[in-house]
PDB file of C-alpha atoms in Angstrom:
ATOM      1  CA  PHE B 419      56.991 -63.899 110.320  1.00 84.00           C
ATOM      2  CA  ALA B 420      56.715 -60.106 110.448  1.00 89.00           C
ATOM      3  CA  LEU B 421      60.255 -59.739 111.788  1.00 93.00           C
ATOM      4  CA  TYR B 422      61.510 -62.112 109.089  1.00 91.00           C
ATOM      5  CA  LEU B 423      59.894 -59.858 106.468  1.00 90.00           C
ATOM      6  CA  ALA B 424      61.249 -56.768 108.220  1.00 91.00           C
ATOM      7  CA  THR B 425      64.775 -58.201 108.004  1.00 90.00           C
ATOM      8  CA  LEU B 426      64.386 -58.967 104.295  1.00 89.00           C
ATOM      9  CA  ILE B 427      63.082 -55.467 103.563  1.00 90.00           C
ATOM     10  CA  ALA B 428      65.534 -53.582 105.783  1.00 90.00           C
ATOM     11  CA  GLU B 429      68.574 -55.402 104.332  1.00 87.00           C
ATOM     12  CA  ASP B 430      67.276 -55.907 100.768  1.00 86.00           C
ATOM     13  CA  LEU B 431      67.671 -59.670 101.058  1.00 88.00           C
ATOM     14  CA  GLN B 432      66.015 -62.197  98.779  1.00 83.00           C
ATOM     15  CA  ASP B 433      64.645 -65.373 100.340  1.00 81.00           C
ATOM     16  CA  ASN B 434      61.920 -67.800  99.292  1.00 75.00           C
ATOM     17  CA  SER B 435      61.301 -65.821  96.085  1.00 76.00           C
ATOM     18  CA  LEU B 436      59.705 -62.973  98.046  1.00 75.00           C
ATOM     19  CA  GLU B 437      59.901 -59.791  95.995  1.00 76.00           C
ATOM     20  CA  HIS B 438      60.077 -56.434  97.765  1.00 78.00           C
ATOM     21  CA  LEU B 439      61.651 -53.009  97.690  1.00 82.00           C
ATOM     22  CA  PRO B 440      64.306 -52.262 100.331  1.00 86.00           C
ATOM     23  CA  GLY B 441      63.930 -49.598 102.981  1.00 93.00           C
ATOM     24  CA  PRO B 442      63.754 -48.734 106.658  1.00 96.00           C
ATOM     25  CA  VAL B 443      61.045 -50.516 108.650  1.00 97.00           C
ATOM     26  CA  LEU B 444      59.043 -49.279 111.650  1.00 98.00           C
ATOM     27  CA  PHE B 445      57.616 -52.017 113.888  1.00 97.00           C
ATOM     28  CA  LEU B 446      54.687 -50.960 116.087  1.00 98.00           C
ATOM     29  CA  ASP B 447      54.475 -53.493 118.890  1.00 97.00           C
ATOM     30  CA  TYR B 448      51.226 -53.916 120.802  1.00 95.00           C
ATOM     31  CA  GLU B 449      51.943 -57.445 122.029  1.00 93.00           C
ATOM     32  CA  THR B 450      55.485 -58.119 123.215  1.00 94.00           C
ATOM     33  CA  SER B 451      58.452 -56.100 124.428  1.00 96.00           C
ATOM     34  CA  GLN B 452      61.474 -54.412 122.932  1.00 96.00           C
ATOM     35  CA  LEU B 453      63.690 -57.124 124.447  1.00 97.00           C
ATOM     36  CA  GLN B 454      61.710 -59.957 122.843  1.00 97.00           C
ATOM     37  CA  VAL B 455      61.790 -58.223 119.454  1.00 96.00           C
ATOM     38  CA  ALA B 456      65.530 -57.529 119.806  1.00 94.00           C
ATOM     39  CA  LEU B 457      66.222 -61.191 120.619  1.00 95.00           C
ATOM     40  CA  ARG B 458      64.212 -62.381 117.628  1.00 95.00           C
ATOM     41  CA  LEU B 459      65.979 -59.904 115.344  1.00 93.00           C
ATOM     42  CA  GLN B 460      69.339 -61.037 116.725  1.00 92.00           C
ATOM     43  CA  GLY B 461      68.478 -64.611 115.739  1.00 93.00           C
ATOM     44  CA  LEU B 462      67.427 -63.515 112.261  1.00 93.00           C
ATOM     45  CA  ARG B 463      70.586 -61.441 111.807  1.00 90.00           C
ATOM     46  CA  LYS B 464      72.649 -64.471 112.802  1.00 93.00           C
ATOM     47  CA  ALA B 465      70.735 -66.738 110.398  1.00 92.00           C
ATOM     48  CA  PHE B 466      71.321 -64.296 107.520  1.00 91.00           C
ATOM     49  CA  GLY B 467      74.964 -63.630 108.437  1.00 91.00           C
ATOM     50  CA  LEU B 468      74.276 -60.014 109.409  1.00 89.00           C
ATOM     51  CA  GLU B 469      75.720 -60.099 112.920  1.00 85.00           C
ATOM     52  CA  GLY B 470      77.291 -56.822 113.955  1.00 81.00           C
ATOM     53  CA  ARG B 471      75.382 -54.820 111.357  1.00 80.00           C
ATOM     54  CA  LEU B 472      72.746 -52.305 112.329  1.00 82.00           C
ATOM     55  CA  LEU B 473      69.520 -52.823 110.438  1.00 83.00           C
ATOM     56  CA  PRO B 474      67.436 -49.831 109.369  1.00 93.00           C
ATOM     57  CA  PHE B 475      64.764 -51.134 111.751  1.00 95.00           C
ATOM     58  CA  PHE B 476      62.891 -48.921 114.191  1.00 96.00           C
ATOM     59  CA  TYR B 477      60.847 -50.157 117.140  1.00 97.00           C
ATOM     60  CA  ARG B 478      57.988 -48.472 118.984  1.00 97.00           C
ATOM     61  CA  TYR B 479      56.191 -49.918 121.985  1.00 97.00           C
ATOM     62  CA  CYS B 480      52.490 -49.068 121.670  1.00 96.00           C
ATOM     63  CA  SER B 481      49.636 -49.189 124.143  1.00 94.00           C
ATOM     64  CA  GLN B 482      47.078 -46.764 122.679  1.00 95.00           C
ATOM     65  CA  PRO B 483      45.026 -47.146 119.495  1.00 94.00           C
ATOM     66  CA  LEU B 484      47.063 -46.285 116.410  1.00 96.00           C
ATOM     67  CA  ALA B 485      44.805 -43.388 115.457  1.00 95.00           C
ATOM     68  CA  SER B 486      45.451 -41.653 118.783  1.00 95.00           C
ATOM     69  CA  GLU B 487      49.246 -41.884 118.288  1.00 96.00           C
ATOM     70  CA  ILE B 488      49.342 -41.135 114.561  1.00 97.00           C
ATOM     71  CA  THR B 489      50.921 -37.659 114.875  1.00 97.00           C
ATOM     72  CA  GLU B 490      53.978 -39.069 116.660  1.00 98.00           C
ATOM     73  CA  ILE B 491      54.156 -42.008 114.255  1.00 98.00           C
ATOM     74  CA  GLN B 492      54.005 -39.620 111.277  1.00 98.00           C
ATOM     75  CA  ARG B 493      56.978 -37.745 112.771  1.00 98.00           C
ATOM     76  CA  ILE B 494      58.987 -40.979 113.180  1.00 98.00           C
ATOM     77  CA  VAL B 495      58.186 -42.019 109.616  1.00 98.00           C
ATOM     78  CA  ALA B 496      59.244 -38.649 108.203  1.00 98.00           C
ATOM     79  CA  GLU B 497      62.428 -38.287 110.279  1.00 98.00           C
ATOM     80  CA  ASN B 498      63.680 -41.786 109.446  1.00 97.00           C
ATOM     81  CA  ALA B 499      62.461 -42.116 105.821  1.00 97.00           C
ATOM     82  CA  ILE B 500      60.480 -45.217 106.817  1.00 97.00           C
ATOM     83  CA  GLU B 501      59.289 -47.234 103.814  1.00 95.00           C
ATOM     84  CA  VAL B 502      57.280 -49.965 105.578  1.00 96.00           C
ATOM     85  CA  ILE B 503      55.312 -49.997 108.808  1.00 97.00           C
ATOM     86  CA  MET B 504      54.351 -53.244 110.552  1.00 96.00           C
ATOM     87  CA  VAL B 505      51.636 -53.369 113.199  1.00 96.00           C
ATOM     88  CA  ASP B 506      51.395 -56.297 115.616  1.00 92.00           C
ATOM     89  CA  SER B 507      48.505 -56.559 116.158  1.00 89.00           C
ATOM     90  CA  VAL B 508      45.356 -55.005 114.743  1.00 90.00           C
ATOM     91  CA  GLY B 509      43.202 -55.942 117.741  1.00 86.00           C
ATOM     92  CA  MET B 510      45.097 -53.672 120.114  1.00 90.00           C
ATOM     93  CA  ALA B 511      45.842 -51.064 117.449  1.00 93.00           C
ATOM     94  CA  THR B 512      42.116 -50.578 116.827  1.00 90.00           C
ATOM     95  CA  GLY B 513      41.296 -50.260 120.496  1.00 84.00           C
ATOM     96  CA  GLY B 514      40.939 -53.846 121.660  1.00 67.00           C
ATOM     97  CA  GLU B 515      37.458 -54.547 122.911  1.00 61.00           C
ATOM     98  CA  GLN B 516      35.994 -51.332 121.530  1.00 53.00           C
ATOM     99  CA  LEU B 517      35.003 -53.054 118.314  1.00 62.00           C
ATOM    100  CA  THR B 518      32.918 -51.087 115.894  1.00 74.00           C
ATOM    101  CA  GLU B 519      33.281 -50.470 112.210  1.00 80.00           C
ATOM    102  CA  ALA B 520      34.238 -46.881 113.066  1.00 85.00           C
ATOM    103  CA  PHE B 521      37.293 -48.016 115.091  1.00 86.00           C
ATOM    104  CA  VAL B 522      38.484 -50.293 112.277  1.00 86.00           C
ATOM    105  CA  GLN B 523      37.982 -47.545 109.683  1.00 89.00           C
ATOM    106  CA  GLU B 524      39.798 -45.042 111.904  1.00 92.00           C
ATOM    107  CA  TYR B 525      42.736 -47.457 112.138  1.00 92.00           C
ATOM    108  CA  PHE B 526      43.005 -47.824 108.359  1.00 92.00           C
ATOM    109  CA  ARG B 527      42.560 -44.075 107.797  1.00 94.00           C
ATOM    110  CA  ALA B 528      45.461 -43.440 110.181  1.00 96.00           C
ATOM    111  CA  LEU B 529      47.636 -45.992 108.336  1.00 95.00           C
ATOM    112  CA  ARG B 530      46.731 -44.438 105.003  1.00 95.00           C
ATOM    113  CA  SER B 531      47.836 -40.999 106.233  1.00 96.00           C
ATOM    114  CA  LEU B 532      51.416 -42.318 106.368  1.00 97.00           C
ATOM    115  CA  HIS B 533      51.604 -42.819 102.581  1.00 96.00           C
ATOM    116  CA  ILE B 534      53.817 -45.920 102.938  1.00 96.00           C
ATOM    117  CA  THR B 535      53.418 -49.676 102.697  1.00 92.00           C
ATOM    118  CA  SER B 536      51.894 -51.288 105.765  1.00 93.00           C
ATOM    119  CA  LEU B 537      51.597 -54.816 107.099  1.00 93.00           C
ATOM    120  CA  SER B 538      48.854 -55.294 109.680  1.00 91.00           C
ATOM    121  CA  ILE B 539      48.986 -58.513 111.669  1.00 90.00           C
ATOM    122  CA  ASP B 540      45.766 -59.843 113.119  1.00 83.00           C
ATOM    123  CA  HIS B 541      44.885 -63.125 114.747  1.00 74.00           C
ATOM    124  CA  ARG B 542      42.146 -65.420 113.547  1.00 67.00           C
ATOM    125  CA  ALA B 543      39.433 -66.031 116.079  1.00 61.00           C
ATOM    126  CA  LYS B 544      39.233 -69.560 117.457  1.00 60.00           C
ATOM    127  CA  SER B 545      35.509 -69.563 116.771  1.00 55.00           C
ATOM    128  CA  ASP B 546      34.190 -67.472 113.908  1.00 50.00           C
ATOM    129  CA  ALA B 547      30.562 -67.744 115.009  1.00 45.00           C
ATOM    130  CA  ASN B 548      29.319 -64.608 116.815  1.00 50.00           C
ATOM    131  CA  ASN B 549      32.875 -63.598 117.639  1.00 56.00           C
ATOM    132  CA  LYS B 550      34.139 -60.016 117.894  1.00 56.00           C
ATOM    133  CA  LYS B 551      37.531 -60.917 116.446  1.00 51.00           C
ATOM    134  CA  ALA B 552      35.893 -62.578 113.460  1.00 52.00           C
ATOM    135  CA  SER B 553      33.826 -59.436 112.877  1.00 51.00           C
ATOM    136  CA  ARG B 554      36.906 -57.206 113.090  1.00 48.00           C
ATOM    137  CA  MET B 555      38.766 -59.454 110.666  1.00 51.00           C
ATOM    138  CA  ALA B 556      35.868 -59.366 108.228  1.00 51.00           C
ATOM    139  CA  MET B 557      35.804 -55.553 108.404  1.00 49.00           C
ATOM    140  CA  SER B 558      39.587 -55.389 108.007  1.00 52.00           C
ATOM    141  CA  THR B 559      39.559 -57.721 105.011  1.00 51.00           C
ATOM    142  CA  ASN B 560      36.845 -55.664 103.340  1.00 50.00           C
ATOM    143  CA  ILE B 561      38.826 -52.422 103.776  1.00 53.00           C
ATOM    144  CA  THR B 562      42.288 -53.624 102.704  1.00 55.00           C
ATOM    145  CA  ARG B 563      43.553 -53.868  99.141  1.00 51.00           C
ATOM    146  CA  LEU B 564      45.373 -57.122  99.777  1.00 49.00           C
ATOM    147  CA  ALA B 565      44.657 -59.535 102.583  1.00 49.00           C
ATOM    148  CA  THR B 566      46.228 -62.924 103.086  1.00 51.00           C
ATOM    149  CA  SER B 567      46.229 -65.411 105.897  1.00 50.00           C
ATOM    150  CA  GLY B 568      48.611 -67.960 107.328  1.00 52.00           C
ATOM    151  CA  ASN B 569      48.338 -70.862 109.680  1.00 53.00           C
ATOM    152  CA  CYS B 570      50.612 -71.695 112.586  1.00 53.00           C
ATOM    153  CA  ALA B 571      51.205 -75.063 114.139  1.00 52.00           C
ATOM    154  CA  GLN B 572      52.701 -75.049 117.605  1.00 51.00           C
ATOM    155  CA  SER B 573      54.394 -77.871 119.434  1.00 46.00           C
ATOM    156  CA  LYS B 574      56.229 -77.907 122.759  1.00 49.00           C
ATOM    157  CA  LYS B 575      59.570 -77.461 120.990  1.00 46.00           C
ATOM    158  CA  MET B 576      58.796 -75.047 118.180  1.00 43.00           C
ATOM    159  CA  LYS B 577      56.276 -72.948 116.392  1.00 46.00           C
ATOM    160  CA  SER B 578      56.062 -72.986 112.604  1.00 44.00           C
ATOM    161  CA  CYS B 579      53.911 -70.898 110.337  1.00 44.00           C
ATOM    162  CA  ILE B 580      52.735 -71.140 106.765  1.00 36.00           C
TER     163      ILE B 580
END
């Protein structure tokens, strides 16, 4: 879903009545690989009839908490006039298992220092009772201005999200 939104924003496309401003997008990837993201973007470009066009889309593989890499990310944002940053996913970007309110706050402070729109992707815990992910999500929801959630249904043939 994030790459779908990135394509809409980067190319100023309208789809499903989603309103947005156009601009370059920076995707911070804590979960997959550049190849996987490129293949997904290729499919989206084909679906939108954008084959052969370069999108104003920038990719960064990440393995350290966002706050520890923020200086380099600020440079990328400034040099490329990035308008939107997407982080997949919050768990790794906050430090993974090092869950405290301080780590979550540090993550959002680092995002705020960029002065651009951000989309932070997090995953709902399978069990909300006494679960670290559930606690992180509660902290994240309390800090953000706008939080929304979606559900995914996965079958052997395809994965769909709402």
